[in-house]
Tab-separated table of C-alpha atoms in Angstrom:
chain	number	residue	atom	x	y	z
A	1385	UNK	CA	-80.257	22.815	24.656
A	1386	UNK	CA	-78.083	19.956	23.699
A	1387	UNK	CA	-75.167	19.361	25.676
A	1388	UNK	CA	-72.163	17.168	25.120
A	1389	UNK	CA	-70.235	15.045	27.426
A	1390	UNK	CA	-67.249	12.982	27.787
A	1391	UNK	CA	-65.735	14.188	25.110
A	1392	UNK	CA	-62.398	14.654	26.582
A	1393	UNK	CA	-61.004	11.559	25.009
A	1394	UNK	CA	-61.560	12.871	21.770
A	1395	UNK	CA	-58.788	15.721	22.401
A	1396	UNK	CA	-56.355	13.337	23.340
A	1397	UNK	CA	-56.529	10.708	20.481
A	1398	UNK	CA	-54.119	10.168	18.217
A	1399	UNK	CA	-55.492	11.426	15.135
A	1400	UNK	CA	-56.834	14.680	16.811
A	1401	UNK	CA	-53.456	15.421	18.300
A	1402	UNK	CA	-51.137	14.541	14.981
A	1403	UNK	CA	-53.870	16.979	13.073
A	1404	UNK	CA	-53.348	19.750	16.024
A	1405	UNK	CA	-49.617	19.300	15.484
A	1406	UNK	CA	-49.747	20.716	11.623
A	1407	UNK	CA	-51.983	23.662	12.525
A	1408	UNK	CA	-49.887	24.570	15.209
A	1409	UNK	CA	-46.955	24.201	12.565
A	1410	UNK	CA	-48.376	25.911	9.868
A	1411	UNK	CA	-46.102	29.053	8.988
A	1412	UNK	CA	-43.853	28.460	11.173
A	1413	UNK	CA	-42.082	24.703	10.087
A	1414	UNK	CA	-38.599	26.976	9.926
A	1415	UNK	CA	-38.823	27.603	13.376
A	1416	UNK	CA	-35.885	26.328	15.382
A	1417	UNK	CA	-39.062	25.259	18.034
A	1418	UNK	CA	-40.869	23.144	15.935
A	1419	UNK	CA	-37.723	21.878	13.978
A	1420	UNK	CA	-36.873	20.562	17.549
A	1421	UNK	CA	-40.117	19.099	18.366
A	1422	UNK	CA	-40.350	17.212	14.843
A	1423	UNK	CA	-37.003	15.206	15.450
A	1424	UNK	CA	-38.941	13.242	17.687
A	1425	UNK	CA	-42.537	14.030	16.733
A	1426	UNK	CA	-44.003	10.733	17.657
A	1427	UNK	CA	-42.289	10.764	21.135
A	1428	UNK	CA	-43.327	14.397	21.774
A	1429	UNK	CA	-46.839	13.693	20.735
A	1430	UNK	CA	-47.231	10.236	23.104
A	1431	UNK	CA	-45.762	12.346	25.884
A	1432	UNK	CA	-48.486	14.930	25.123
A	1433	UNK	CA	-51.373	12.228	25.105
A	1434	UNK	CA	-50.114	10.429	27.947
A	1435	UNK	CA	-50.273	13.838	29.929
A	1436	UNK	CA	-53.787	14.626	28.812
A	1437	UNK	CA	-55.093	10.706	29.731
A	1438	UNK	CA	-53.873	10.780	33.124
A	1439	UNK	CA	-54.559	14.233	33.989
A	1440	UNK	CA	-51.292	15.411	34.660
A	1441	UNK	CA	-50.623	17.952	31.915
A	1442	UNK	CA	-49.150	21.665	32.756
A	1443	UNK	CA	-48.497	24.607	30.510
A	1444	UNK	CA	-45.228	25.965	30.674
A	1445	UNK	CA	-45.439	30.235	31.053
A	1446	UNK	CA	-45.925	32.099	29.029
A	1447	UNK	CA	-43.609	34.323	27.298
A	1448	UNK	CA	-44.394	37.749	27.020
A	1449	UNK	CA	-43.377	40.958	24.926
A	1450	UNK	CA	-44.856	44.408	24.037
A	1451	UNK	CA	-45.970	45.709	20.839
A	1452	UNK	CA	-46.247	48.539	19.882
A	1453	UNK	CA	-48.191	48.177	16.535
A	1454	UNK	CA	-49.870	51.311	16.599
A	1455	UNK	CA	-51.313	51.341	20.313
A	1456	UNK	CA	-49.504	49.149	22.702
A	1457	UNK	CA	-50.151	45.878	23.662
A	1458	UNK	CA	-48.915	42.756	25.591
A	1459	UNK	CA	-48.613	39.847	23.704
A	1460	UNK	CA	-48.158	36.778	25.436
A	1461	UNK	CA	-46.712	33.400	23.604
A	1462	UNK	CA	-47.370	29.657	24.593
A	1463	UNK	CA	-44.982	27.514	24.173
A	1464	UNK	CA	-45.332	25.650	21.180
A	1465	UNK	CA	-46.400	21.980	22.741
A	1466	UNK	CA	-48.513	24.348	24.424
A	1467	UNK	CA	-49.923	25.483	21.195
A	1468	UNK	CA	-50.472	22.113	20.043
A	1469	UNK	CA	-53.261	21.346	23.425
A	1470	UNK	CA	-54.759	24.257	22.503
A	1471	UNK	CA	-55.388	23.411	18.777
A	1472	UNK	CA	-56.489	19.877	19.771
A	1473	UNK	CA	-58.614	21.278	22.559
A	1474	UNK	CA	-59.940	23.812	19.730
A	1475	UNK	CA	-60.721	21.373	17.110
A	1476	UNK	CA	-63.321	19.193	19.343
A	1477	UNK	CA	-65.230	21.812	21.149
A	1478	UNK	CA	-65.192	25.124	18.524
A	1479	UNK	CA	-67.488	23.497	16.432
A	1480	UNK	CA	-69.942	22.825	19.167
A	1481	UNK	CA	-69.908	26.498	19.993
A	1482	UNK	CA	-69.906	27.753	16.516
A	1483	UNK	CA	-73.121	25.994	15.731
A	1484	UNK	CA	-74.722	28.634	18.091
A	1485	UNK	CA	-72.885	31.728	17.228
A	1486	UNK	CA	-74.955	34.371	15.176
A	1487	UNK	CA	-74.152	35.499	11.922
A	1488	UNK	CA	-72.875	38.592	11.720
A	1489	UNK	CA	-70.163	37.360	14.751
A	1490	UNK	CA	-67.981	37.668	12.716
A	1491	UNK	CA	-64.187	37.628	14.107
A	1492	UNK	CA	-61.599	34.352	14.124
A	1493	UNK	CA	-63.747	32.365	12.321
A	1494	UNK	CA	-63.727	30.017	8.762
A	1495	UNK	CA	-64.917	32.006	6.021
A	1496	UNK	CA	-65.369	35.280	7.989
A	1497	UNK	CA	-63.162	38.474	9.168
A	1498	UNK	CA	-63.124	41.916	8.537
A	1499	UNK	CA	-63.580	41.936	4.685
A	1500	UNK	CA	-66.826	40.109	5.998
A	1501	UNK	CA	-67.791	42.239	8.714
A	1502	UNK	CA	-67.129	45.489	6.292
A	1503	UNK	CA	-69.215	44.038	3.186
A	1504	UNK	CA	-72.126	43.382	6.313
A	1505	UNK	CA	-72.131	46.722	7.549
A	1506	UNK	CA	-72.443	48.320	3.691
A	1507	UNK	CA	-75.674	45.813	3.206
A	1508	UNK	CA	-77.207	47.266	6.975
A	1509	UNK	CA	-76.611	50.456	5.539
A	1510	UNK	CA	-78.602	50.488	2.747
A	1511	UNK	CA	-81.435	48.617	4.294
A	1512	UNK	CA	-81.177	51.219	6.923
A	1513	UNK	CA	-81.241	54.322	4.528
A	1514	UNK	CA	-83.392	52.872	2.045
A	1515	UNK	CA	-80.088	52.272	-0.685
A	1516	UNK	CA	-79.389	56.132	0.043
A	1517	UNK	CA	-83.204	57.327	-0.501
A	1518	UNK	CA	-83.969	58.477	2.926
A	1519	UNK	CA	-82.729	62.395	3.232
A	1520	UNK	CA	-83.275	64.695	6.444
A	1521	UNK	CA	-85.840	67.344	5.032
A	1522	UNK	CA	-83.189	69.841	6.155
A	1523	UNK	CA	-80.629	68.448	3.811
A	1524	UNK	CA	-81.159	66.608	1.249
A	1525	UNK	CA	-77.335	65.671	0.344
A	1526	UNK	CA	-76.948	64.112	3.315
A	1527	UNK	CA	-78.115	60.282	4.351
A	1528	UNK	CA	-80.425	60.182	7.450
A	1529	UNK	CA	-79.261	57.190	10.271
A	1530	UNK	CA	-77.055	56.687	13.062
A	1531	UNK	CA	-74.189	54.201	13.925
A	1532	UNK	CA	-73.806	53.179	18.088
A	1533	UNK	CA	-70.292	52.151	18.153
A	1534	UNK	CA	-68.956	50.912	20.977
A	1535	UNK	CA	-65.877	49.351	22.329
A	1536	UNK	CA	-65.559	46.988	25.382
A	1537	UNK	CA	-62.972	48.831	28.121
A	1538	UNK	CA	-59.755	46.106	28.466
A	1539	UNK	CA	-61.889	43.262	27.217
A	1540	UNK	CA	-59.316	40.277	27.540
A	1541	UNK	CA	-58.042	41.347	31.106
A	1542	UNK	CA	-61.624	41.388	31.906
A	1543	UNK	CA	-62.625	38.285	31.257
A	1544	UNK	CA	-63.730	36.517	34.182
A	1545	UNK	CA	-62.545	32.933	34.760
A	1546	UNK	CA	-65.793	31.529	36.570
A	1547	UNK	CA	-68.211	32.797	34.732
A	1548	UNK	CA	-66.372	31.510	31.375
A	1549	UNK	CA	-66.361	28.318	32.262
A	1550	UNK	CA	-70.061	28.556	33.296
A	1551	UNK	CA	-70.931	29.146	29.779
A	1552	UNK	CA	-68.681	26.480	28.767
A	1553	UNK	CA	-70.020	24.127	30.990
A	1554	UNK	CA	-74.027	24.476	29.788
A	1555	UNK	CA	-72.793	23.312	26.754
A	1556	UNK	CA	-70.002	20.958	27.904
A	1557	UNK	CA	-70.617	19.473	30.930
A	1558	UNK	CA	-67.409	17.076	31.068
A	1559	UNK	CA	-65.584	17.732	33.816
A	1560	UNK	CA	-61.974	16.563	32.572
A	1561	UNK	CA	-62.483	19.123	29.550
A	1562	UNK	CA	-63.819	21.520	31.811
A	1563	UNK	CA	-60.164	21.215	33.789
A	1564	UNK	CA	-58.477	21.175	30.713
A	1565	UNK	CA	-59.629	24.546	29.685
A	1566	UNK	CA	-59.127	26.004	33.644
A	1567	UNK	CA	-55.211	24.931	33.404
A	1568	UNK	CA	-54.911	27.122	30.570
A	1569	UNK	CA	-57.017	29.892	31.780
A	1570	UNK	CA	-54.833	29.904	35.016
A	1571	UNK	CA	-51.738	29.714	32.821
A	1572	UNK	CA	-52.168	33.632	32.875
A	1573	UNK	CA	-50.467	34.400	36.236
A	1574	UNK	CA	-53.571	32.494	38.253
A	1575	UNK	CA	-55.275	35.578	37.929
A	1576	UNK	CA	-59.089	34.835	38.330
A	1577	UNK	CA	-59.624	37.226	35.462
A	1578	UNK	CA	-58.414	37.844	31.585
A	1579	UNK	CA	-56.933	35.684	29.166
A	1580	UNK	CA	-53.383	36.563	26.892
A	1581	UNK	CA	-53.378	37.873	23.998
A	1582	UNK	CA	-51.954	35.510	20.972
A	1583	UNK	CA	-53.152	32.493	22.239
A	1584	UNK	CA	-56.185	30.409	19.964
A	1585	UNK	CA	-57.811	29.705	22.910
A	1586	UNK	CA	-58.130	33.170	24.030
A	1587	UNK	CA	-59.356	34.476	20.642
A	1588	UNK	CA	-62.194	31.067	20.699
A	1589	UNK	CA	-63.135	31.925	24.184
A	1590	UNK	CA	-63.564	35.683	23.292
A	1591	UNK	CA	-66.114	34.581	20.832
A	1592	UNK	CA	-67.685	32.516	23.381
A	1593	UNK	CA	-67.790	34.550	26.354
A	1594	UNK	CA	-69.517	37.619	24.135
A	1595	UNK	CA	-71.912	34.915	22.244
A	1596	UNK	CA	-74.011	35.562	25.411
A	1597	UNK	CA	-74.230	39.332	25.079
A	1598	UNK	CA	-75.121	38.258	20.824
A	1599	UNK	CA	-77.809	36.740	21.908
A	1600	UNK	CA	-79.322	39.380	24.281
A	1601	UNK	CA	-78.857	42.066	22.314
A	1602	UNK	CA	-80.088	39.899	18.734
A	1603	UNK	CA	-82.800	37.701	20.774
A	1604	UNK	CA	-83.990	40.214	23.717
A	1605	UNK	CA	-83.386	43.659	22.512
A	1606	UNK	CA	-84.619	42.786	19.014
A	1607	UNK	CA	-81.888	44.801	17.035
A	1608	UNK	CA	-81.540	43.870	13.585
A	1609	UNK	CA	-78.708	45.652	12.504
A	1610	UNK	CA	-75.469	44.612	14.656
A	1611	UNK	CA	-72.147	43.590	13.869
A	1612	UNK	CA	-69.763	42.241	16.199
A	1613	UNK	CA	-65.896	41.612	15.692
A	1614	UNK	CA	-63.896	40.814	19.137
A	1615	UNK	CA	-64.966	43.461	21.524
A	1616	UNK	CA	-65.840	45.894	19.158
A	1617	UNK	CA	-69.601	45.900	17.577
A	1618	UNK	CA	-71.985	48.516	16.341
A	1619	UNK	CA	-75.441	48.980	15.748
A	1620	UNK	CA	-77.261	50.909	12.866
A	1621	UNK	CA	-80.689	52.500	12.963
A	1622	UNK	CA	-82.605	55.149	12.193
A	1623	UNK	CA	-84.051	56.068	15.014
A	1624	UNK	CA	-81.276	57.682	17.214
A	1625	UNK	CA	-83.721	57.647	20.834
A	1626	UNK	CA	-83.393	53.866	19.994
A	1627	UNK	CA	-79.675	53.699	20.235
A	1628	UNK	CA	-79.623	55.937	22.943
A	1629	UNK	CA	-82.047	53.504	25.078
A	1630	UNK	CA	-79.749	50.663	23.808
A	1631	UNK	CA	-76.745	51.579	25.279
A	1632	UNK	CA	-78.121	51.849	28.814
A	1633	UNK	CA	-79.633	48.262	28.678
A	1634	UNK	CA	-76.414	47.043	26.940
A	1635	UNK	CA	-74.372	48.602	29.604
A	1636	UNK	CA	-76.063	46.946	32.415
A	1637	UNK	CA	-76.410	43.676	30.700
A	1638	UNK	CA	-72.551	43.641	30.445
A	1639	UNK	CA	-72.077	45.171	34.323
A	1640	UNK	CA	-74.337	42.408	35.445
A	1641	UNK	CA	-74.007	39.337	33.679
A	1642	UNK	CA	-70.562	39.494	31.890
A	1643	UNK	CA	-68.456	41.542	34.631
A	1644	UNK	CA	-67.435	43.977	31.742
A	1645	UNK	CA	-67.857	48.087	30.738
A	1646	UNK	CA	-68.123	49.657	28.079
A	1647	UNK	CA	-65.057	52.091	26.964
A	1648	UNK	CA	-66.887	55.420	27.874
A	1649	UNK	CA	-64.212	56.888	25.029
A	1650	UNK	CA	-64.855	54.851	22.472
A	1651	UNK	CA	-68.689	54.401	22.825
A	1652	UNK	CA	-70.479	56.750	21.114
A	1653	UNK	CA	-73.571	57.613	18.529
A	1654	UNK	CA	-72.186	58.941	14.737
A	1655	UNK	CA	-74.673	60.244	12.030
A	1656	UNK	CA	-73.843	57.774	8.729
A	1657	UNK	CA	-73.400	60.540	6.666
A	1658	UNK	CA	-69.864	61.519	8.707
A	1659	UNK	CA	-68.474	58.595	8.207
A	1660	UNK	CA	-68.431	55.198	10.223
A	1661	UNK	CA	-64.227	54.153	12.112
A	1662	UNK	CA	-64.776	50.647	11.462
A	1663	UNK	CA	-61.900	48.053	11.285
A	1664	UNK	CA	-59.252	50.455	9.629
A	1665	UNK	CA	-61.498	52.101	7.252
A	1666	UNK	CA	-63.449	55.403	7.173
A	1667	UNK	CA	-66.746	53.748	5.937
A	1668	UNK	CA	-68.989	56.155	4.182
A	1669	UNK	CA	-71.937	56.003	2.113
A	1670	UNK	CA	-70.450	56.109	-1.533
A	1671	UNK	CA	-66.617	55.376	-0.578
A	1672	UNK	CA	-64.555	54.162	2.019
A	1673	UNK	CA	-61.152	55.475	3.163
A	1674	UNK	CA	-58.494	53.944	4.761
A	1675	UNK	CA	-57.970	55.203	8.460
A	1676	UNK	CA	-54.126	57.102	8.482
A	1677	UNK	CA	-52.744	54.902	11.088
A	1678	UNK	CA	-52.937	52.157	8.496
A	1679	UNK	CA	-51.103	53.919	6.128
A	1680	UNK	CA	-48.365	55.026	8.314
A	1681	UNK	CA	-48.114	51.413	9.755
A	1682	UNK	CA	-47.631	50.234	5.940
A	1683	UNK	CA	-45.157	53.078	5.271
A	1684	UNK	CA	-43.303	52.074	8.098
A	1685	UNK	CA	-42.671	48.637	6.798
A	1686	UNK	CA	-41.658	50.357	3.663
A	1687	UNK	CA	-38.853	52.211	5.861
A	1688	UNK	CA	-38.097	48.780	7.315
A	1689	UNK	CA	-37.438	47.100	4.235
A	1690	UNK	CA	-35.343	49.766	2.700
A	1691	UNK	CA	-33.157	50.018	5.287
A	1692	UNK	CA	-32.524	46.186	5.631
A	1693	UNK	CA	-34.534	45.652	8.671
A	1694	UNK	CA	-36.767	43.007	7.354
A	1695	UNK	CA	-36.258	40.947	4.275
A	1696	UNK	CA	-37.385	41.006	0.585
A	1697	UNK	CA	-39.448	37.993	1.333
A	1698	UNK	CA	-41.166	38.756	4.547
A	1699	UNK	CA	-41.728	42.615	2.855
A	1700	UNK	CA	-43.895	40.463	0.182
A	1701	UNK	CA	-45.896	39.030	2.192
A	1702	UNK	CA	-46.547	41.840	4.316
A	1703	UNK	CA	-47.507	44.010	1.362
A	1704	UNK	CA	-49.756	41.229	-0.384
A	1705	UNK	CA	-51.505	40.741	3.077
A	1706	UNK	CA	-51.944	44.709	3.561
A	1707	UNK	CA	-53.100	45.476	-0.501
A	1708	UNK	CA	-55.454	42.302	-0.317
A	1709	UNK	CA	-57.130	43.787	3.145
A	1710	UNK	CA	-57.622	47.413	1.866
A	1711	UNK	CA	-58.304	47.316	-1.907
A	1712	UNK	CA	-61.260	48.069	-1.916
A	1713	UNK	CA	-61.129	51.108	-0.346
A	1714	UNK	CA	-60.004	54.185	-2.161
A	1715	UNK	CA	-56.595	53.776	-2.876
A	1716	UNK	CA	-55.828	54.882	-6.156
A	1717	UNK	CA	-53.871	57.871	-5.334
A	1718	UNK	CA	-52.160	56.294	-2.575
């Protein structure tokens, strides 16, 4: 396996940090934050890279609210020279990692998402079925297969600390990055385990930390149909003793090497021909509906918007985002 060392003066040069300032500022330059930073962007940015080349850089806390958008969850902000460390730290190492991550991985990354993930799991579908030819004998309407879909329980509070940076170090063994990364992880109350939600670095090391259990289930277990997005994946076969011996060796895999569990709620075996909960839509063999919560969560905007709460302009963009994300699903009534 190739590894890669001292690289940690690539993070901190000049070039690399300027270029992590913009992406840290993109869609959000009207922030009083970064309107504040950018008065004295060159001064801010030397103070930055002098921190990082002597070693003596801290992240300020976190700030932290709920949401409640439909299940709640708490979301936890860096501060926004913050931000910028973690998109310079990002932009050396990520694509080093993403050179080993496996295809159908297919969350926070260029050129994928869940349009992806959805147009993968139609194409395992009809390789699994046969495009639709392969009926139960009982009855012939109906598709023969099964989905496993499962669901990691509290996946980003779960994440353990040590055996993250293990992974990270295989592949990286520079200690100064290796720090680097630590400071950030610790940045989370000093907790030896999980990482907040909203920062980059916790969606790139979610990738990374379940790019191990990829590789067990793609390399070791052999399965040819699996999708994985965040800490949700599922597997489709026909054979449904297969998936049922799959989910015991999966389980243990994650218990022993990963320090994680399954969801025991949200793990469970569905014939194709009921329908596949899949990243908002009801994914079915000839159509696909949209799930209800994501039609109440646009209607509420509507309400928002038409009682003043949020303006015409935001409205637009959250209604563009939502109709590009679920047009092709059966809308046309809705």
């Amino acid at each position: 396996m190739k590894t890669y060392k001292n690289i940690y003066y690539k993070i901190y040069k000049w070039e690399n940090l300027f270029l992590a300032f913009k992406k840290a500022r993109k869609k959000k330059s009207k922030k009083q934050y970064v309107k504040t930073f950018e008065k004295n962007l060159v001064e801010n940015l030397q103070q930055l890279q002098f921190e990082l080349m002597t070693k003596t850089y801290k992240p300020n806390p976190l700030k932290t609210f709920i949401l409640r958008d439909p299940k709640t969850r708490k979301i936890s902000v860096s501060d926004f020279r913050d931000r910028i460390i973690h998109h310079a730290l990002c932009n050396i190492i990520e694509p080093i990692f993403q050179k080993t991550f496996i295809h159908d991985s297919c969350a926070s990354q260029k050129g994928k998402g869940n349009l992806f993930a959805i147009k993968r799991y139609y194409k395992f579908l009809r390789k699994v079925t046969k495009n639709g030819k392969t009926k139960g004998w009982f009855n012939n309407s109906q598709v023969v297969g099964y989905c496993l879909k499962a669901d990691i329980k509290h996946y980003f509070q779960e994440v353990n600390h040590k055996i993250l940076l293990s992974i990270v170090n295989k592949k990286i063994p520079d200690r100064n990055t290796i720090q680097l990364i630590t400071s950030i992880l610790k940045n989370n109350n000093n907790k030896e385990a999980g990482m907040p939600l909203g920062n980059l670095t916790s969606q790139f090391s979610a990738n990374v930390y379940l790019n191990e259990l990829d590789y067990f289930i793609k390399h070791e277990l052999k399965v040819k149909y699996y999708i994985r997005y965040v800490d949700d994946f599922i597997i489709l076969s026909r054979d449904k003793s297969q998936l049922t011996l799959l989910i015991t060796k999966i389980e243990y895999f994650l218990q022993e090497k990963l320090s994680l569990n399954l969801h025991s709620q949200k793990t469970h075996m569905v014939r194709l021909s009921q329908g596949i909960d899949f990243l908002g839509f009801r994914n079915y063999y000839y159509n696909q509906l949209l799930r209800k919560r994501n039609i109440r969560k646009m209607q509420a905007k509507v309400k928002e918007y038409e009682e003043g709460t949020i303006s015409q302009d935001k409205f637009n963009k959250i209604y563009q985002g939502w109709i590009a994300r679920t047009r092709q699903a059966n809308i046309f009534k809705l």
